[in-house]
XYZ file of C-alpha atoms in Angstrom:
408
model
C -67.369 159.178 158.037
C -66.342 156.635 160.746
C -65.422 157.672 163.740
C -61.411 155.753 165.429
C -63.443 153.818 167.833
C -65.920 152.537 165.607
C -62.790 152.085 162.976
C -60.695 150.205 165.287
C -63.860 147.547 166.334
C -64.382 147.121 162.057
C -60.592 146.070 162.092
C -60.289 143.874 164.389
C -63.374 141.774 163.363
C -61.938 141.791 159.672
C -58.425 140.900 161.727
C -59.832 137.720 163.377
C -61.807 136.325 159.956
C -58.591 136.880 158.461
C -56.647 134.686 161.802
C -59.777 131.850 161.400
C -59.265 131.956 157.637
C -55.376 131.109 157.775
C -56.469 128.447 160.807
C -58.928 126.472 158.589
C -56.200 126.590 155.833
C -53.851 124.960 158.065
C -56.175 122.320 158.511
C -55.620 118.664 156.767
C -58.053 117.855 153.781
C -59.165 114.680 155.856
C -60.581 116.996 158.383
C -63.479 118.362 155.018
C -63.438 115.070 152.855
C -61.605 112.187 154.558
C -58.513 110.892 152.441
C -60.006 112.571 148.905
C -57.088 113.465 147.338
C -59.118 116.128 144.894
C -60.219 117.209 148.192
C -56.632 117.816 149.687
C -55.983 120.549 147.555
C -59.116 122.343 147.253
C -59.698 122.535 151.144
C -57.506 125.080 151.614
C -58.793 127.426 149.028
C -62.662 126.738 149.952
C -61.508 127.485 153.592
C -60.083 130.849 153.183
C -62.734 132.043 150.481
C -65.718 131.310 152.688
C -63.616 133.104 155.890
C -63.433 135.674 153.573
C -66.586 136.120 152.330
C -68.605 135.412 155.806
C -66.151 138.485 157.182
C -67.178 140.755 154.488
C -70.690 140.307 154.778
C -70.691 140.769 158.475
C -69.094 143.677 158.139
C -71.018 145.069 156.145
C -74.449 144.249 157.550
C -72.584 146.186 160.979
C -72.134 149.197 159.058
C -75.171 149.224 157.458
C -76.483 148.938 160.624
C -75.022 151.823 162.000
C -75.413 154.121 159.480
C -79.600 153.297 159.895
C -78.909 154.360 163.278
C -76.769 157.305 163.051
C -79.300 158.877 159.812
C -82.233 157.558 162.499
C -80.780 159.736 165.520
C -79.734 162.911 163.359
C -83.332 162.802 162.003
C -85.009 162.455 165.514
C -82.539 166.227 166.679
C -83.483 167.935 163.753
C -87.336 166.783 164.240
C -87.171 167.904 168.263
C -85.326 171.232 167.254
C -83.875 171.074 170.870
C -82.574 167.676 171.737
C -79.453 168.681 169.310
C -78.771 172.087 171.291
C -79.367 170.299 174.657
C -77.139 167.160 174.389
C -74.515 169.701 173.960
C -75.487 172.032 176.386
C -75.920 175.206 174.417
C -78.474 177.751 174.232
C -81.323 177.249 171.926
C -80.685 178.937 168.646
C -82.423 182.166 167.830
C -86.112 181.242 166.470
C -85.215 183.850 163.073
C -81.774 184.760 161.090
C -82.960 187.818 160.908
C -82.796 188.534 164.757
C -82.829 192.788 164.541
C -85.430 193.100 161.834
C -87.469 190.886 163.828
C -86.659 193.617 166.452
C -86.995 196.455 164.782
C -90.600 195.687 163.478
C -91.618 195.257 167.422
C -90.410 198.342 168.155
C -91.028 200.944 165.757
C -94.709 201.672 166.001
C -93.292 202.861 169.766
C -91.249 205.718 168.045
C -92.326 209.140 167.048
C -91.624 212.711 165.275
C -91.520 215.419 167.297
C -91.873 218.883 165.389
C -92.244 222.483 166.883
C -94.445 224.778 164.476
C -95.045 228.396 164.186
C -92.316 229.655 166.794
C -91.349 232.827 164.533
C -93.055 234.492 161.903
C -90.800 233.518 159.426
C -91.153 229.462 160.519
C -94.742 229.927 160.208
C -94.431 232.003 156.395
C -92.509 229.233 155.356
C -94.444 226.281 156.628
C -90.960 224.974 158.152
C -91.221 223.143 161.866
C -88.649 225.398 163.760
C -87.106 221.953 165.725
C -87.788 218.335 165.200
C -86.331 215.076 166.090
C -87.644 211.998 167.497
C -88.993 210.568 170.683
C -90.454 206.871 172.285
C -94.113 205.941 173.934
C -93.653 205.117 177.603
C -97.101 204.418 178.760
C -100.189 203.888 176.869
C -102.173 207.306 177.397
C -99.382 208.994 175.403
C -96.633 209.927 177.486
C -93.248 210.167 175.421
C -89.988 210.827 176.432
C -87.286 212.984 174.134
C -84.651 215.376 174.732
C -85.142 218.962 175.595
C -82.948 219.750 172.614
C -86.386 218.349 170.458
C -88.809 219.287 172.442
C -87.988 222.691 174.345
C -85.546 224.382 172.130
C -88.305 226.418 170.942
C -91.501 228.301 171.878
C -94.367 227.215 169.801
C -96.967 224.556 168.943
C -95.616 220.811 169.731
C -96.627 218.567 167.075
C -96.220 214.548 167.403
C -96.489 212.293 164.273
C -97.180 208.176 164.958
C -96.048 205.708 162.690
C -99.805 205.180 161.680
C -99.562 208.619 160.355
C -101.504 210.447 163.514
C -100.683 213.994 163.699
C -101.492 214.884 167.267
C -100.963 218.093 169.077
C -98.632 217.605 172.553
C -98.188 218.984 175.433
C -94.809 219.609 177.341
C -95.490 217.965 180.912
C -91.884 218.604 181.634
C -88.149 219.603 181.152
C -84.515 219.583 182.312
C -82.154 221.158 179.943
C -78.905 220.553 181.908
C -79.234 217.182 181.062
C -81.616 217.222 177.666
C -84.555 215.189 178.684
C -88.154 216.215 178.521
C -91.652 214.147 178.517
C -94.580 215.453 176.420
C -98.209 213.719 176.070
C -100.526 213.340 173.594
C -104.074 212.715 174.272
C -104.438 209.058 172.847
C -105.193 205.649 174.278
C -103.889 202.206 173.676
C -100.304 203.077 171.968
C -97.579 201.241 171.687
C -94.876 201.131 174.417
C -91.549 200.496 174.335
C -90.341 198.747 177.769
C -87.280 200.542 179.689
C -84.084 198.350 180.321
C -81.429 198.886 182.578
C -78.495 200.870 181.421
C -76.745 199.799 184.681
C -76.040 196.242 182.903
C -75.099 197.092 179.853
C -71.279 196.116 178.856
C -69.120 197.362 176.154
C -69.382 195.116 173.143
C -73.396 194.494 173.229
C -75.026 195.099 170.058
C -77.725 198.072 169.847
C -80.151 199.456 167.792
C -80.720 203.384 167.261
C -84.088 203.937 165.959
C -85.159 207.267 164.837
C -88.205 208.911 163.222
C -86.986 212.349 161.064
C -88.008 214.569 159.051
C -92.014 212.976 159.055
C -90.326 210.067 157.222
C -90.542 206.597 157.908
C -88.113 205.155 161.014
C -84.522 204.475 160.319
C -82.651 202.133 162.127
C -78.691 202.007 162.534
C -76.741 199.438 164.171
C -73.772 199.037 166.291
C -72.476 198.003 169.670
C -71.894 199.628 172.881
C -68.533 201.191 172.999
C -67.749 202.507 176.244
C -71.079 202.644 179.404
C -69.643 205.432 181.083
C -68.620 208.297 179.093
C -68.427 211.702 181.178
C -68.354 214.446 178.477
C -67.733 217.121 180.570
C -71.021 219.022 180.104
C -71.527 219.536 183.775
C -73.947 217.344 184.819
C -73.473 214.192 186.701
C -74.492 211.798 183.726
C -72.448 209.314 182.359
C -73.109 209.134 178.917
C -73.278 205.327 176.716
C -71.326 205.869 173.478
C -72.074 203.648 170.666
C -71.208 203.469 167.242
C -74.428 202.919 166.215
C -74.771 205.835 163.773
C -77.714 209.066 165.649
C -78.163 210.738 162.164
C -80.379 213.905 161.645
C -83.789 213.661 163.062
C -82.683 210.708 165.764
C -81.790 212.374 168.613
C -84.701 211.859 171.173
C -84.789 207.973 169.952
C -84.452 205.078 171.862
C -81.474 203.349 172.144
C -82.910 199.516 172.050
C -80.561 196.256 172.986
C -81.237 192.992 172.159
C -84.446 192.478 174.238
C -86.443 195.058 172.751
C -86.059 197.463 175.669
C -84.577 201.141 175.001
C -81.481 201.822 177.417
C -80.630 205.060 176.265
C -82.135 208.221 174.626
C -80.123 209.302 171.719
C -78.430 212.357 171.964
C -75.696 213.569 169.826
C -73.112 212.238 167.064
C -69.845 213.540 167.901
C -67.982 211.761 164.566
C -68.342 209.206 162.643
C -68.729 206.532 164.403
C -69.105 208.047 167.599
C -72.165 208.531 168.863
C -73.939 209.187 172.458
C -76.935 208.104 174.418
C -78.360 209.329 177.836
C -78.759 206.065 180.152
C -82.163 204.934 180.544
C -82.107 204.737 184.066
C -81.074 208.226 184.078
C -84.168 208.931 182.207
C -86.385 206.938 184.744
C -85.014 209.114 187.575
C -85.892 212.466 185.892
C -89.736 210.784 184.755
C -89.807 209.992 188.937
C -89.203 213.555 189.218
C -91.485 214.950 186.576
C -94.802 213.372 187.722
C -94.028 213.804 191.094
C -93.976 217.471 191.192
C -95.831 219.820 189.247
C -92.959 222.438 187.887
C -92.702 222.089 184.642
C -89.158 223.466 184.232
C -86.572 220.636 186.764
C -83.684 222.067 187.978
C -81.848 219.570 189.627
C -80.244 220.960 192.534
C -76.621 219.809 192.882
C -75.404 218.091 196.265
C -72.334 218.739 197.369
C -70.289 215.941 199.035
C -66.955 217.703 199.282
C -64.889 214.636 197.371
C -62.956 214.043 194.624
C -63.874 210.537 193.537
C -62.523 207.874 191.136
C -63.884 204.536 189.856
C -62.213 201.613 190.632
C -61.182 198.872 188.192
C -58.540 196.241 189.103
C -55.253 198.081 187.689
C -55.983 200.840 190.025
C -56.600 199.085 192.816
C -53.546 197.701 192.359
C -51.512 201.029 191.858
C -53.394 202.377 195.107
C -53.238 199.554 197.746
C -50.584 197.432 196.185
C -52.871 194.358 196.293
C -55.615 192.474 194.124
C -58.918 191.858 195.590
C -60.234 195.086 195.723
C -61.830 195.949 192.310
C -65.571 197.338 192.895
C -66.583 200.641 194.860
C -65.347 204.330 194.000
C -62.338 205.348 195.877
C -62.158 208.555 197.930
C -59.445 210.368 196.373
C -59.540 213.478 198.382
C -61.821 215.144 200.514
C -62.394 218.735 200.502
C -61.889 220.786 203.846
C -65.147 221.976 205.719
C -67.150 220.054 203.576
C -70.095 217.714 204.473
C -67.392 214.637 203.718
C -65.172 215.317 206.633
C -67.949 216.190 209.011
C -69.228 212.458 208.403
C -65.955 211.054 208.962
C -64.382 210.263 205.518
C -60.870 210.090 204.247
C -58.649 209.645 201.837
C -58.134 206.579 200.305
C -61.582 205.143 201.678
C -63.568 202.508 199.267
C -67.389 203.390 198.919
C -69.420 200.360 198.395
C -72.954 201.268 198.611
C -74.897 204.467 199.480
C -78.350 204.007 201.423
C -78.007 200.079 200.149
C -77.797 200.440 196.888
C -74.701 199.099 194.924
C -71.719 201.980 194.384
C -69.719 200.612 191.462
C -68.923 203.946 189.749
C -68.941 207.522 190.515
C -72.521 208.174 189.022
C -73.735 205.827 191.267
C -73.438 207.562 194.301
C -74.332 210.468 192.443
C -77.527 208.922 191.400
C -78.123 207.748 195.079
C -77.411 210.974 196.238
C -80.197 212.355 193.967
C -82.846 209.443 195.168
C -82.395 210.467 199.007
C -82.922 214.271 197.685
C -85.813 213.891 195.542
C -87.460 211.730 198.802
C -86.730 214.269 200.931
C -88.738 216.333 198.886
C -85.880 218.322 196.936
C -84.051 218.938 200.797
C -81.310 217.499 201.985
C -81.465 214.453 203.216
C -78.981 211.926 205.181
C -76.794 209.361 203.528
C -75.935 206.307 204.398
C -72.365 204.716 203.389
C -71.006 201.855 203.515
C -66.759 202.268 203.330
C -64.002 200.083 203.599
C -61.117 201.272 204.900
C -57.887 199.194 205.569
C -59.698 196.165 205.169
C -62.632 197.014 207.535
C -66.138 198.405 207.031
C -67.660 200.486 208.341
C -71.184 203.332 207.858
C -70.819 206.871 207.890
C -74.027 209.229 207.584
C -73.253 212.496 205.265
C -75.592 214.748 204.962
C -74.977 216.902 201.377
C -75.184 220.710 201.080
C -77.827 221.526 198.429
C -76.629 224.111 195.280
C -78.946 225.672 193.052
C -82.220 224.117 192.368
């Protein structure tokens, strides 16, 4: 294939041989073989057939040329394996095809099966675990993390199975059922472990990988991508759920949720349809591990702080609805705020825009919740001050709210 530039330059050499053939057949016979008259009328046919000839063969040695150079250059890119990718400015390719396999065999030797044994009589008559699901290596003496739906469902003998075929009796170091985490250890050395992500960054529309060890069996792996990042399923707690469509069969739930890094940002939890599935957010998950070794209860019970507000992430279409404007399309907005409560006493009002709490970024409700539940858990599970950071009509400004502690 020739390119229009390099088209064009062909024709208009072939166009001037053609202009100096017609010259030298204008040219009197005298001017090749004096006054010859044989000569006078073959000089114009000997004229144009050598113009003609000396054009084709230039042109032809110039694209022989440049097709030695164009084979020469798209040899040299494929040889480099990078100069291709980098003279147009795109990433380098993925070094496999087969991108999530190459995935999955990293991270499967970090997931386990979880089994309880010999909670009833009948369970133990029967030789049938009375719970079991799944769970993921977090640190290299054996500390995994699952759901409490796995793990602490039932009273009995915990059981964990590696994918090397291990069977190793576990302990339960912890466990908060309101929000269906727990961490149990194995006595073991040098395992595998799967690195934590941040669920904060996640986006709908990433692909994931749900990876799941039931029934003993080998791991199975479903894929799918993030649907929604913040799901609130109305189960009371404070967690924003990551739905995926990523299929959590039977056996899964206490997997990890991997993206495309190889780092779990989620725990699987539940499968609400087809093709609806739920995950707890790993960075919930690294909050209640914070929690677990730094106290020695076994059972957590999160006590609840109470701000007083009714709060409502923002997104650009509200913003606009609320303050008529563009420009404002981060922070939770202060719908309401209750009377008496530890809200008004710090100052806050309606229709104020929380940016941060005690520094940290406040781009949805659950983050202030999850800031909220830092400050507590340094202040030793008591109340502790806040520090916000509002705008209101266009200023800023920091307010100190100090939450009332429920339950716990």
């Amino acid at each position: 294939a020739i390119s229009s530039r390099q088209g064009l330059l062909i024709g208009r050499f072939l166009s001037r041989n053609a202009t100096t053939a017609r010259h030298l057949a204008s040219v009197p016979s005298a001017s090749f073989n004096g006054t010859n008259g044989s000569s006078q009328s073959r000089g114009p046919q000997w004229a144009s057939k050598v113009a003609l000839v000396s054009g084709g063969f230039l042109a032809g040695c110039c694209l022989t040329v440049w097709q030695l150079r164009r084979q020469r250059s798209f040899s040299e890119a494929a040889g480099s394996g990078v100069a291709l990718a980098a003279s147009a400015n795109r990433p380098t390719p993925p070094t496999s095809v087969n991108h999530i396999a190459d995935l999955v065999e990293l991270v499967s030797p970090t997931a386990v099966n979880i089994r309880v044994e010999g909670s009833t009589a009948l369970h133990s008559m029967l030789g049938m675990p009375s719970s079991q699901g799944s769970g993921f290596i977090i640190r290299e003496d054996g500390l995994i993390l699952t759901n409490a739906h796995v793990a602490g469902r039932f009273k009995g003998s915990l059981v964990v199975t590696l994918t090397d075929g291990r069977e190793l009796p576990a302990e339960l170091i912890a466990i908060d059922a309101e929000s269906d985490m727990a961490l149990v250890k194995v006595s073991a050395r040098d395992l595998p472990v799967l690195p934590l992500g941040q669920s904060k960054r996640c986006r709908a529309g990433e692909w994931v990988i749900a990876i799941g060890s039931p029934l003993t069996l080998s791991n199975t792996v479903t894929v799918g991508i993030l649907s929604n990042t913040a799901r609130n399923l109305g189960t009371g707690s404070n967690i924003e759920y990551l739905q995926t469509d990523a299929a959590i069969t039977f056996g899964n739930s206490g997997g990890p949720l991997v993206d495309m890094h190889g780092q779990a940002i989620g725990i699987n939890t539940l499968k609400a349809d087809a093709g609806i599935s739920f995950a707890i957010p790993i960075d919930e998950a690294k909050n209640f591990v914070d929690q677990a070794l730094s106290t020695s209860r076994q059972v957590i019970s999160r006590p609840k702080a109470y701000l007083g507000l009714t709060l409502l992430s923002l997104n650009p279409t509200i913003a606009r609805r609320v303050f008529g404007r563009d420009g404002i399309d981060k922070g939770v907005l202060v719908h309401s705020v209750h009377p008496d409560s530890p809200a008004q006493r710090a100052g806050l009002a309606s229709y104020d825009v929380i940016l941060t709490a005690d520094g940290e970024s406040v781009r949805r409700v659950s983050d202030l919740h999850r800031a909220v539940a830092k400050a507590t858990q340094r202040g030793g599970g008591k109340s502790v001050t806040v520090r916000l950071l509002v705008l209101r009509s266009g200023r800023e400004l920091q307010l100190d709210v100090q939450p009332e502690l429920q339950g716990g």
